[in-house]
PDB file of C-alpha atoms in Angstrom:
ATOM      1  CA  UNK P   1       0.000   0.000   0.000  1.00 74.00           C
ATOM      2  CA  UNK P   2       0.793   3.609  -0.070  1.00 92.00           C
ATOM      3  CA  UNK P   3       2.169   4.865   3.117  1.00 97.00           C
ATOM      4  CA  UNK P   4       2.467   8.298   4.417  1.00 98.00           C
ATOM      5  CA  UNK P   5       4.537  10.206   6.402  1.00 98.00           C
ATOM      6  CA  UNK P   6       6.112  13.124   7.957  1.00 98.00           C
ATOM      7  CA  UNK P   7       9.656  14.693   9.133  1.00 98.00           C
ATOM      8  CA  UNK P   8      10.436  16.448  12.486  1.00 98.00           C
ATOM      9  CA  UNK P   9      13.188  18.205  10.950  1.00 97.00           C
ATOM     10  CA  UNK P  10      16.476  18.592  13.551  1.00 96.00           C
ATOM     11  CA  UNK P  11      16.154  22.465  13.134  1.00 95.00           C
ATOM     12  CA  UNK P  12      13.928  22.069  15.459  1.00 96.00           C
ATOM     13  CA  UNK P  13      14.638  21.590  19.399  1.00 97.00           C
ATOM     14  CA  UNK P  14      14.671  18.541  20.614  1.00 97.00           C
ATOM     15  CA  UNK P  15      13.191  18.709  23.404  1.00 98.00           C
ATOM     16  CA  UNK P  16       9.858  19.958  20.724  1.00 98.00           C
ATOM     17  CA  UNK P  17      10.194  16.022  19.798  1.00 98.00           C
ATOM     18  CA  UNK P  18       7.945  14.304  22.493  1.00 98.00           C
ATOM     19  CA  UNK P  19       4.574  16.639  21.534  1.00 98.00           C
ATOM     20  CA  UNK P  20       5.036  16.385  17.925  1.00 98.00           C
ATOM     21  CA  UNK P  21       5.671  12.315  18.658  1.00 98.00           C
ATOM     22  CA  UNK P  22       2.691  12.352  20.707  1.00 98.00           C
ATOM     23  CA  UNK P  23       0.733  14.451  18.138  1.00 98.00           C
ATOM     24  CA  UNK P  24       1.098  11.883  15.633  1.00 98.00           C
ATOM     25  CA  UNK P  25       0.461   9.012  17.368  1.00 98.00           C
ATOM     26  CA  UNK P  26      -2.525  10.394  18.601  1.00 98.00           C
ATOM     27  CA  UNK P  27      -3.598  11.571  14.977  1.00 98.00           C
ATOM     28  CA  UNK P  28      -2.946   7.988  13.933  1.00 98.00           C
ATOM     29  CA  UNK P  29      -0.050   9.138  11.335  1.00 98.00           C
ATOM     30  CA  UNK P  30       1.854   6.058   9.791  1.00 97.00           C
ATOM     31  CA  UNK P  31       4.946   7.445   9.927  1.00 98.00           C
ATOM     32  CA  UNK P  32       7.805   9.939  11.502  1.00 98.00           C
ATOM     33  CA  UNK P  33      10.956  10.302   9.714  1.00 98.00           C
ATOM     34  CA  UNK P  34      14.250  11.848  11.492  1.00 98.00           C
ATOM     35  CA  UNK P  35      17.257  12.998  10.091  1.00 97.00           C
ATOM     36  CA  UNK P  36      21.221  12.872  11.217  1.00 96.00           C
ATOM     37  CA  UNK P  37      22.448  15.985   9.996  1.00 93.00           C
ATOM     38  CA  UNK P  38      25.081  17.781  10.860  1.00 94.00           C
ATOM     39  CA  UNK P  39      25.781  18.841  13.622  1.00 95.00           C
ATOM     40  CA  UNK P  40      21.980  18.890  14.579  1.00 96.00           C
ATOM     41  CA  UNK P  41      20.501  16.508  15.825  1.00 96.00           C
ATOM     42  CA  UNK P  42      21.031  12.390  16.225  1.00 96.00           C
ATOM     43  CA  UNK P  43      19.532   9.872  14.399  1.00 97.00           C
ATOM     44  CA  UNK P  44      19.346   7.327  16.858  1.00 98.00           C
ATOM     45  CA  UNK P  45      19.201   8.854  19.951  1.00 98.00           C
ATOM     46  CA  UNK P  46      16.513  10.625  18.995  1.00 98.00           C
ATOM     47  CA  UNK P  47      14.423   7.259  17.189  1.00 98.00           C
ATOM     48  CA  UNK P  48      14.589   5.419  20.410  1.00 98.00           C
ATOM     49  CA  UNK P  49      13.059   8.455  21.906  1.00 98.00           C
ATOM     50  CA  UNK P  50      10.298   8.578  20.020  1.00 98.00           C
ATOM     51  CA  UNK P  51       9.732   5.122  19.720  1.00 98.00           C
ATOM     52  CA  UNK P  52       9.536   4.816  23.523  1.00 98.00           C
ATOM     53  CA  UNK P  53       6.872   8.133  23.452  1.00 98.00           C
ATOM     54  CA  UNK P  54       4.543   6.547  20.854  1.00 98.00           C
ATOM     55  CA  UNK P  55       2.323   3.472  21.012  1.00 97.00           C
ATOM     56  CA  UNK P  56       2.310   2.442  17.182  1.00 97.00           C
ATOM     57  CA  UNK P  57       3.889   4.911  15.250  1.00 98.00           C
ATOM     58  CA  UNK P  58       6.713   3.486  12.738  1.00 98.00           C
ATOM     59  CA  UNK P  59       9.937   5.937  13.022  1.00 98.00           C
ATOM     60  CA  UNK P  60      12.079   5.949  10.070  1.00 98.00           C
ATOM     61  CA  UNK P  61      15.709   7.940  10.259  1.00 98.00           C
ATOM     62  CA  UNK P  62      16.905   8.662   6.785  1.00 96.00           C
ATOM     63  CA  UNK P  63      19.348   8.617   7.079  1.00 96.00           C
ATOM     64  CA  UNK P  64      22.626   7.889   8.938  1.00 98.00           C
ATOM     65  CA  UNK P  65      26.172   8.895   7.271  1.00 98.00           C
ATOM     66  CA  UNK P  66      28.289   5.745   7.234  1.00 98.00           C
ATOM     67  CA  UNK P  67      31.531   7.779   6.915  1.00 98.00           C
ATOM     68  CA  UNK P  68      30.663   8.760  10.464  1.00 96.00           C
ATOM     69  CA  UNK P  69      29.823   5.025  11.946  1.00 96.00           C
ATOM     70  CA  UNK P  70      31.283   2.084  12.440  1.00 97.00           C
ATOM     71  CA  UNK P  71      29.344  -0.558  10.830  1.00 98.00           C
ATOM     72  CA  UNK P  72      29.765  -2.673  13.857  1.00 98.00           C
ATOM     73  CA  UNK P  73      28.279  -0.025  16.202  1.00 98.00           C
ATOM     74  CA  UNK P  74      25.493   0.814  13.902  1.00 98.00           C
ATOM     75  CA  UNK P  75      24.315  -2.544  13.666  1.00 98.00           C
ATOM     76  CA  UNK P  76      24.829  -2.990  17.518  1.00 98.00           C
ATOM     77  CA  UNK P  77      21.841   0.130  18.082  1.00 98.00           C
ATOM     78  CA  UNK P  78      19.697  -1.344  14.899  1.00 98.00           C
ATOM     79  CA  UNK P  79      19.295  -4.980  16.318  1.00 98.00           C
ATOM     80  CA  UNK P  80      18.531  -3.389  19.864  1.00 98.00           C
ATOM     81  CA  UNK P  81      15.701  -0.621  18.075  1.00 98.00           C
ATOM     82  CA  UNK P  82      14.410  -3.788  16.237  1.00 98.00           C
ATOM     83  CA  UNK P  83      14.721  -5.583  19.146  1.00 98.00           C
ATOM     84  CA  UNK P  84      12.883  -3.587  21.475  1.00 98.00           C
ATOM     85  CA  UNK P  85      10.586  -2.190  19.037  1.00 98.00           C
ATOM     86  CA  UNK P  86       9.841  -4.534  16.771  1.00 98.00           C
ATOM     87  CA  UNK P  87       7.996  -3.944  13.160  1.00 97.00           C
ATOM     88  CA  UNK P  88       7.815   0.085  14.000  1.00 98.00           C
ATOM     89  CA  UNK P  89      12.064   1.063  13.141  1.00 98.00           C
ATOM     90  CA  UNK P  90      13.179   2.050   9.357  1.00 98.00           C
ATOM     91  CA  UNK P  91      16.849   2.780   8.911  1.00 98.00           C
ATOM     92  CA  UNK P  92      18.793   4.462   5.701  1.00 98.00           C
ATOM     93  CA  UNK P  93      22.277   4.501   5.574  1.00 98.00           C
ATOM     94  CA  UNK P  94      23.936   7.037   2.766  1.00 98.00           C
ATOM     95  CA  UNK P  95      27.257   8.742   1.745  1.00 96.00           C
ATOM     96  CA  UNK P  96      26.468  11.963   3.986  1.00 95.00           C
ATOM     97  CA  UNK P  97      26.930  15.292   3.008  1.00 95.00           C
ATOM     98  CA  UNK P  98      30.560  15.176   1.700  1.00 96.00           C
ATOM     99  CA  UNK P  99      31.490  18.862   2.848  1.00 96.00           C
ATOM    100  CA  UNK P 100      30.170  18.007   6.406  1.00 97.00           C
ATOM    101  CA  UNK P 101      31.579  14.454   6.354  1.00 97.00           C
ATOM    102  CA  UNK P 102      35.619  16.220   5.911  1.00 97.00           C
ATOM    103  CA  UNK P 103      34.596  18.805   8.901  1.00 97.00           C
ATOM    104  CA  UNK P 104      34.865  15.637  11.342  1.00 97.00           C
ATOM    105  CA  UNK P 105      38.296  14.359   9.052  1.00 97.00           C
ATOM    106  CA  UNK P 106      35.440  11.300   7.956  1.00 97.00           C
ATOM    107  CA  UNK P 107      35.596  12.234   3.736  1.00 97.00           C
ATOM    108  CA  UNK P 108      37.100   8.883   1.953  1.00 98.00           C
ATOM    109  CA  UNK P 109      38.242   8.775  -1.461  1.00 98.00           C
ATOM    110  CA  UNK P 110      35.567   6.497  -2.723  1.00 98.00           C
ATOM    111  CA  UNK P 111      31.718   7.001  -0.943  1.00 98.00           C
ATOM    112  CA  UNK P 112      30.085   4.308  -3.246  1.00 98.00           C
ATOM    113  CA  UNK P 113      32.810   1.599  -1.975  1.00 98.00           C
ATOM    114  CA  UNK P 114      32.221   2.080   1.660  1.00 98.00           C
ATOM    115  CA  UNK P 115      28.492   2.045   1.113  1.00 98.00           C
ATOM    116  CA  UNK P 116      28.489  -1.175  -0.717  1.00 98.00           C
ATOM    117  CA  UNK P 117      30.923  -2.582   2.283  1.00 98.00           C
ATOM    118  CA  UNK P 118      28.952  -1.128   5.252  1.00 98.00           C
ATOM    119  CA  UNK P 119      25.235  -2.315   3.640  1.00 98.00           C
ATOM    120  CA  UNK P 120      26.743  -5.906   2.581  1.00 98.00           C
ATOM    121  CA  UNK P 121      28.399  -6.120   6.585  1.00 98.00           C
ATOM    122  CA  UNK P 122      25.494  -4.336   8.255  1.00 98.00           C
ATOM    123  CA  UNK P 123      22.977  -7.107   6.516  1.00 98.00           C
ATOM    124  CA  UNK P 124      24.873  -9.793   7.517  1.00 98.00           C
ATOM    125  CA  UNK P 125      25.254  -8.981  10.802  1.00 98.00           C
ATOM    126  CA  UNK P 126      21.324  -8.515  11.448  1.00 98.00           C
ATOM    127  CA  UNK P 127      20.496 -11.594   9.784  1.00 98.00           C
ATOM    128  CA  UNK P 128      22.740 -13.137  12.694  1.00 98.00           C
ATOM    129  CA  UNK P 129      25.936 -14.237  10.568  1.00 98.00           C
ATOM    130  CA  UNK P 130      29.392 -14.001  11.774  1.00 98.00           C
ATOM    131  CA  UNK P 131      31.442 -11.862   9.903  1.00 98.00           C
ATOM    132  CA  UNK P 132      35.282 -11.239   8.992  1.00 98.00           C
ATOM    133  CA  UNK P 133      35.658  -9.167   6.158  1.00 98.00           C
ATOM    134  CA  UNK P 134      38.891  -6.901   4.787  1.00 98.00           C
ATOM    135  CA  UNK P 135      37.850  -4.175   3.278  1.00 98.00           C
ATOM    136  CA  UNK P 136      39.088  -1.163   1.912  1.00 98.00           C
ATOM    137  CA  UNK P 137      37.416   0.520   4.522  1.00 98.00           C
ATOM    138  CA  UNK P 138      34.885  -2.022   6.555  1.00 98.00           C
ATOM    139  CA  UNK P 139      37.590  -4.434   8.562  1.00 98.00           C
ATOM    140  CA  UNK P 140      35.339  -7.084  11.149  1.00 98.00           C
ATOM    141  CA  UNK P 141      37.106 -10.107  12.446  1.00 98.00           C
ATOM    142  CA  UNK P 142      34.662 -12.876  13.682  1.00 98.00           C
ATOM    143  CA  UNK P 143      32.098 -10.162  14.372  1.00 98.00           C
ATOM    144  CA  UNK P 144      28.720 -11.340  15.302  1.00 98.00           C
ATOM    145  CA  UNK P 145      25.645  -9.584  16.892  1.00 98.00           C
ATOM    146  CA  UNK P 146      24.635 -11.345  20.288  1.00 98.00           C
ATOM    147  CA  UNK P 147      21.204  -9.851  20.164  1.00 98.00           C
ATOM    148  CA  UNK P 148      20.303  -9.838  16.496  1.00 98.00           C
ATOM    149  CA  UNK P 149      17.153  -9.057  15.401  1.00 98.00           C
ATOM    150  CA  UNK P 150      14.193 -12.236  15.595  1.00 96.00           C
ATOM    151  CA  UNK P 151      13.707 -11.707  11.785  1.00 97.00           C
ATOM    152  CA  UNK P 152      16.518  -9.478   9.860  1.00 97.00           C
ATOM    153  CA  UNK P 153      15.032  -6.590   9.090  1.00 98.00           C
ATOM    154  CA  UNK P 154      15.194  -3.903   5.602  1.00 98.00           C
ATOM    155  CA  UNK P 155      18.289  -1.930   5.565  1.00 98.00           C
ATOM    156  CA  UNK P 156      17.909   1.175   3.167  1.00 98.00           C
ATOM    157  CA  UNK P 157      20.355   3.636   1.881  1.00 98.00           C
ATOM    158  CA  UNK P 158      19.454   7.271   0.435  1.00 98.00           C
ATOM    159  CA  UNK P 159      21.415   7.789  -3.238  1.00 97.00           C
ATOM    160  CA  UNK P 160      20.844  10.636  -5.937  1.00 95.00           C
ATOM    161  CA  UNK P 161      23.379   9.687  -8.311  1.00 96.00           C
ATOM    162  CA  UNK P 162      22.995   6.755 -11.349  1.00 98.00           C
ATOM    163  CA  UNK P 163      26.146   4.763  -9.787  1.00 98.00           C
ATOM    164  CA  UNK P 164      24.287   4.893  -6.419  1.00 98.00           C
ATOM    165  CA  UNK P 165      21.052   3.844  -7.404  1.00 98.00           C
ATOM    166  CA  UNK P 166      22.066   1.059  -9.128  1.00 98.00           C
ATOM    167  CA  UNK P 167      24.421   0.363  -5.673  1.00 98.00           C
ATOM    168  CA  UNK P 168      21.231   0.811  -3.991  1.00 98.00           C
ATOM    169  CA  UNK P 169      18.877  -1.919  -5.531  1.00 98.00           C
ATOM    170  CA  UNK P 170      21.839  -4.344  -5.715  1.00 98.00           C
ATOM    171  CA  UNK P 171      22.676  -3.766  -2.113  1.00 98.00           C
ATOM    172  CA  UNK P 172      19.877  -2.031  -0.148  1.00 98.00           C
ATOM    173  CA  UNK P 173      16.609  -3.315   0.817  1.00 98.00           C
ATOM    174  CA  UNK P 174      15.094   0.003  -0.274  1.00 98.00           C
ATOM    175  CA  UNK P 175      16.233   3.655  -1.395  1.00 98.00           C
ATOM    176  CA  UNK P 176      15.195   6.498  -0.131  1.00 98.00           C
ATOM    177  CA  UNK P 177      15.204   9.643  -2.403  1.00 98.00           C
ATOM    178  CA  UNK P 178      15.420  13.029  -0.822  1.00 97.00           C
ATOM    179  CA  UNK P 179      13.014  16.219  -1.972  1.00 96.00           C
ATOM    180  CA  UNK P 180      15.122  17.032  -4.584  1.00 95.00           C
ATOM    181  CA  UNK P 181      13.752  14.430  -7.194  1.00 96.00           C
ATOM    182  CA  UNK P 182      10.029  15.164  -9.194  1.00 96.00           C
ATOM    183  CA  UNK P 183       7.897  12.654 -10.315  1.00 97.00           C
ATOM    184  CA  UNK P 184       9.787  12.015 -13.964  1.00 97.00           C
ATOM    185  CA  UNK P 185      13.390  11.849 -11.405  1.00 97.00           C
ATOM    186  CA  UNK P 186      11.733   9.194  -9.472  1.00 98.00           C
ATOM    187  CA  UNK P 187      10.536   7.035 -12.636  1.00 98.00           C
ATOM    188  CA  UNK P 188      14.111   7.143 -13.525  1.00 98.00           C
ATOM    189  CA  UNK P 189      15.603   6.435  -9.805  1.00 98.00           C
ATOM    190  CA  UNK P 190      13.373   3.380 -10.160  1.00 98.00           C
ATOM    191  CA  UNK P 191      14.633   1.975 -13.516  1.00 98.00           C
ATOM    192  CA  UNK P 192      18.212   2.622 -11.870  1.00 98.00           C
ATOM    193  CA  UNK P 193      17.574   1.048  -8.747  1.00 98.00           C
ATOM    194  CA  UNK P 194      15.646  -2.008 -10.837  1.00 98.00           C
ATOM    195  CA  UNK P 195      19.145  -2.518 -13.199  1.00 98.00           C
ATOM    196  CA  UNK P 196      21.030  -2.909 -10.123  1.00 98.00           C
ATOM    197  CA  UNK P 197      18.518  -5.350  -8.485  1.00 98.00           C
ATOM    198  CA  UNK P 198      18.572  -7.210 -11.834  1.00 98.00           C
ATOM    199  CA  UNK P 199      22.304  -7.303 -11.921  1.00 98.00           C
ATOM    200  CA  UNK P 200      22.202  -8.892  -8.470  1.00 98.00           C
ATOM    201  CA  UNK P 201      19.135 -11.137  -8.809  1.00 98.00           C
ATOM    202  CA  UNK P 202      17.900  -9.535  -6.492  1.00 96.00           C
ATOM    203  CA  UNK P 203      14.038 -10.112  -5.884  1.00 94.00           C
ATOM    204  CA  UNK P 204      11.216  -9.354  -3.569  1.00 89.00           C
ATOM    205  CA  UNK P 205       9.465  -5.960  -1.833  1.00 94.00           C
ATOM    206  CA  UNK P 206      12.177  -3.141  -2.768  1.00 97.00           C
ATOM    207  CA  UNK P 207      10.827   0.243  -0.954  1.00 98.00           C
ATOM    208  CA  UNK P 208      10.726   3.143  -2.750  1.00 98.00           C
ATOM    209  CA  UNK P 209      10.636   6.409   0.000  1.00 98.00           C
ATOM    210  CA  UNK P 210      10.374   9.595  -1.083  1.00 98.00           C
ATOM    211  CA  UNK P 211      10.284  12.849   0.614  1.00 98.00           C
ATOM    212  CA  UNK P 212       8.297  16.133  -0.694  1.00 98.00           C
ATOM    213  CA  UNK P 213       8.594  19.569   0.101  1.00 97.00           C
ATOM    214  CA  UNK P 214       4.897  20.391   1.496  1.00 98.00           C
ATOM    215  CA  UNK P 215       3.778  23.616   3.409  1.00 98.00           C
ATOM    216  CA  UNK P 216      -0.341  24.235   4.611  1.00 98.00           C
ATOM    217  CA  UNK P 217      -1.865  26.889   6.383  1.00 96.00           C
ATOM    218  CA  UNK P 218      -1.625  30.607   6.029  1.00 95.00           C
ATOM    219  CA  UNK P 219       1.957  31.820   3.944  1.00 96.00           C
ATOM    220  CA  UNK P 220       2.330  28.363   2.963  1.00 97.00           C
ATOM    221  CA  UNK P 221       3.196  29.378  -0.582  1.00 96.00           C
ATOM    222  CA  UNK P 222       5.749  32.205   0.506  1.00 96.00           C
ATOM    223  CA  UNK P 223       7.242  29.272   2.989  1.00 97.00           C
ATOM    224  CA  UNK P 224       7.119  27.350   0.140  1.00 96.00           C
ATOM    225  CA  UNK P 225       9.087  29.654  -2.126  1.00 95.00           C
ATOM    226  CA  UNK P 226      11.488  30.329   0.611  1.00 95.00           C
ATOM    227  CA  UNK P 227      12.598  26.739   1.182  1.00 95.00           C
ATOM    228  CA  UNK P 228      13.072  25.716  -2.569  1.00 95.00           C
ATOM    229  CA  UNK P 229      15.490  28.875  -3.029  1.00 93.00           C
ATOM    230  CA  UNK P 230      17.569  28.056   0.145  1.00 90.00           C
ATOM    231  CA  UNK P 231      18.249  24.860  -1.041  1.00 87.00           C
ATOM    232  CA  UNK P 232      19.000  26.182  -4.730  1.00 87.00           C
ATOM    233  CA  UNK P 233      15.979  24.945  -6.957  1.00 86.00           C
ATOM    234  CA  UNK P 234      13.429  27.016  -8.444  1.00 81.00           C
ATOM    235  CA  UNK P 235      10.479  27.981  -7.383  1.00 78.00           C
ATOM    236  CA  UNK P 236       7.497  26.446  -9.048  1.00 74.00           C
ATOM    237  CA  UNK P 237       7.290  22.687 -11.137  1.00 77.00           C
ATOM    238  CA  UNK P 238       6.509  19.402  -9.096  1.00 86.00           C
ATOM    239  CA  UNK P 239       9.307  19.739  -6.124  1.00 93.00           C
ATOM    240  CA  UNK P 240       7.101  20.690  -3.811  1.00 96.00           C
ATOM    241  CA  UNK P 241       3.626  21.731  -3.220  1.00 97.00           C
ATOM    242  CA  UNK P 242       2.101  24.175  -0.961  1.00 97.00           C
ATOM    243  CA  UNK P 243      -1.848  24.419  -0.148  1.00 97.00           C
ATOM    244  CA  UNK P 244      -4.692  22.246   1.624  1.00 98.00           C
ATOM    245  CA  UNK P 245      -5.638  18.995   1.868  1.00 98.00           C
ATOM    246  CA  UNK P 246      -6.303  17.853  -1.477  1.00 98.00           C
ATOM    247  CA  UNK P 247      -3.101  19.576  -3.838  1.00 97.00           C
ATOM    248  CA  UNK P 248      -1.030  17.768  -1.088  1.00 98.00           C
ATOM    249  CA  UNK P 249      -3.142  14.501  -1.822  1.00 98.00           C
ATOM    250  CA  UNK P 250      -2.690  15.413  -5.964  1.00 97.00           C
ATOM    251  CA  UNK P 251       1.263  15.948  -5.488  1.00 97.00           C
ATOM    252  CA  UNK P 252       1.141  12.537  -3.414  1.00 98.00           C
ATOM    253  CA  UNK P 253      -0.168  10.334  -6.089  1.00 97.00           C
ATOM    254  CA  UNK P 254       1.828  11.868  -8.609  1.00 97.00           C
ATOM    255  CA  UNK P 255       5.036  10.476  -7.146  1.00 98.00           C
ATOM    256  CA  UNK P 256       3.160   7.724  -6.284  1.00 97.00           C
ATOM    257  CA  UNK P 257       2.213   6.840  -9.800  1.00 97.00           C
ATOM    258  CA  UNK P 258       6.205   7.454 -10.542  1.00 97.00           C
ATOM    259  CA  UNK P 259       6.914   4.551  -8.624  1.00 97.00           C
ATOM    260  CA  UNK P 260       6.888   5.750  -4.843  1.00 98.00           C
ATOM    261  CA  UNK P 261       5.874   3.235  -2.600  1.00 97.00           C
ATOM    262  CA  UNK P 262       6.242   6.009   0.733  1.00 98.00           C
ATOM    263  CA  UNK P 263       5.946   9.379   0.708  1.00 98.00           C
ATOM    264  CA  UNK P 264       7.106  11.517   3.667  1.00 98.00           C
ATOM    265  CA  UNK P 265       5.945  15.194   3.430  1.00 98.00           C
ATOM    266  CA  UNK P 266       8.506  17.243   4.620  1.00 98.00           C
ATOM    267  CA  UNK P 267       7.388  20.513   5.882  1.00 98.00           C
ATOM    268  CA  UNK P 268       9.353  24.053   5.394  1.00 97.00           C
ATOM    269  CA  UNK P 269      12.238  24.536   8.390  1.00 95.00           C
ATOM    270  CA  UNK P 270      10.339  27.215   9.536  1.00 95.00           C
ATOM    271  CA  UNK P 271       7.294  25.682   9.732  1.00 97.00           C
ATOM    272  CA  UNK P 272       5.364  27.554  12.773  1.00 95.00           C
ATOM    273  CA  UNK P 273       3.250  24.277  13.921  1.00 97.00           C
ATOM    274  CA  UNK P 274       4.858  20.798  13.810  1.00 98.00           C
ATOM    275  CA  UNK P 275       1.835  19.345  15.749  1.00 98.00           C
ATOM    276  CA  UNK P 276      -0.148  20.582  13.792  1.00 98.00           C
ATOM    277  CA  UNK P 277       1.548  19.524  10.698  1.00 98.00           C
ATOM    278  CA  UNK P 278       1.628  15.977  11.610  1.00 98.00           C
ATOM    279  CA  UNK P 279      -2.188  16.171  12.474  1.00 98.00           C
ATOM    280  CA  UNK P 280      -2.543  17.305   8.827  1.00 98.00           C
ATOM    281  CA  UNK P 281      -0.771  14.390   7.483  1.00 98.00           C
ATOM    282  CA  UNK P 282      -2.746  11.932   8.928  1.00 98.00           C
ATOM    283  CA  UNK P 283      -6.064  13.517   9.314  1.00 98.00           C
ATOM    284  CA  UNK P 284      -6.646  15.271   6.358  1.00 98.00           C
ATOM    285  CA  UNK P 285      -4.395  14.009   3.697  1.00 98.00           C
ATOM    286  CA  UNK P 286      -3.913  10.273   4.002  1.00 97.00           C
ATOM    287  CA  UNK P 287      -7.436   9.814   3.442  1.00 97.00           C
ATOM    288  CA  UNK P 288      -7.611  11.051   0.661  1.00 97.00           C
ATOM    289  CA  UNK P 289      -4.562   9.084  -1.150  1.00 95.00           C
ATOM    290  CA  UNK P 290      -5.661   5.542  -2.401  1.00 87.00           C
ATOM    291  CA  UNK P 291      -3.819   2.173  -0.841  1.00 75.00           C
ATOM    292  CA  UNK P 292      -1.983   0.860  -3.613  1.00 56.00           C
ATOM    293  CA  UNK P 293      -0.059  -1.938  -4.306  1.00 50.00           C
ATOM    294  CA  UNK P 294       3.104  -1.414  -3.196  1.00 44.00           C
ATOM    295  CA  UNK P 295       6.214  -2.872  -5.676  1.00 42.00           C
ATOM    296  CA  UNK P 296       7.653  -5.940  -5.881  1.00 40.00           C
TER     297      UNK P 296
END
């Protein structure tokens, strides 16, 4: 089916995380996506908190910068989120920001081979293998998990460019595509991501997640505007949309008919009512976007 969600961006306080948690579990919203950005906020300190606030919402972090994590410890703090919260925790792994990634002295020369060696270790480890593996830059000796998860869970990794998209389907259990990418980007993120699952035999549910810029309420349009130029693009065309209930629900299906299987609206960073935004979500947009079929 078609799932829908929402972001708590990190430019917001954390300590605004519990109501906006509560708020959406309350509003019955599917689910709340995090972020690790630099030098915000992070991703898994703040999942397990809202995990432990909500009842049955499903918290997604997309995603976590590998350059930043051993793939040892993040699988460590994935089998214990799946562990104590079972079926409700969705983790992305990506390249990071590369300018923010040679702040902390983390850059490496080659981002696409240190994803493919920290999602091929990471999904070992939580399907409970042991692991020894000399990398270029993932090194485990007889590494296993003594908690892993019951049932191994997805792993999914953000990309943008062709090489990793392809790296994603081949690798990944799912990609998640950031607000940057309109309907006709996604179509083609999916035939990329599809080559690489081909060239892997890989088969089975591959997610599609993709975010899009949304404002609501009064100066949504100007809010709009204003977060599109910050991040460079152009006002206007299908990154983003900015009204009520129903363009949201319109701008929704179209990425949904591009091949999005989860669409997390992602409101403006200065966004005056997180609450309320996440009651919006679930109350007045999802139903009016249809349940489809999810791929396969």
């Amino acid at each position: 089916m078609t799932v829908l969600g929402a972001v708590f961006r990190p430019q917001l306080p954390p300590e605004r995380l519990r109501e906006v948690v509560r708020a959406a579990d309350a509003a019955g919203l599917e689910e709340l996506w995090l972020w690790e950005d630099c030098f915000l906020e992070s991703g898994i300190a703040t999942a397990a908190a809202a995990l432990a606030w909500s009842e049955r919402l499903r918290v997604g972090v997309g995603l976590l910068p590998v350059p930043l994590r051993n793939v040892a410890l993040t699988s460590m703090e994935a089998a214990t989120l799946h562990r104590l919260f079972p079926g409700r925790v969705a983790l992305g792994v990506g390249h990071g920001v590369q300018d923010w990634m040679g702040q902390v002295g983390a850059r490496v020369e080659s981002p696409l081979t240190l994803l493919r060696e920290h999602l091929a270790a990471m999904r070992a480890l939580l399907s409970g293998e042991r692991v020894t593996v000399d990398g270029r830059y993932v090194k485990l000796e007889d590494v296993a998990l003594d908690w892993p998860p019951t049932t191994a869970p997805p792993v999914l990794a953000g990309a943008t460019g062709p090489r990793s998209l392809r790296l994603t389907g081949e690798a990944a259990d799912g990609t998640i595509l950031d607000a940057s990418v309109a309907p006709d980007g996604v179509r083609m993120a999916c035939r990329l991501v599809d080559e690489g699952r081909a060239a892997a035999g890989r088969t089975g549910l591959h997610e599609i997640v993709v975010y899009l810029h949304t404002a609501t309420g009064p100066g949504a349009e100007d809010r709009l505007r204003g977060e599109l130029e910050r991040s460079g693009k152009a006002p206007g065309g299908d990154l983003g949309v900015a009204g009520d209930a129903g363009s949201v629900a319109k701008a929704v299906q179209r990425l949904v008919d591009a091949g999005a299987d989860t669409v997390v609206l992602q409101p403006t960073a200065d966004e005056p009512a997180p609450e309320d935004f996440v009651r919006f979500v679930a109350e007045e947009v999802r139903p009016l976007v249809p349940r489809a079929a999810a791929r396969t």
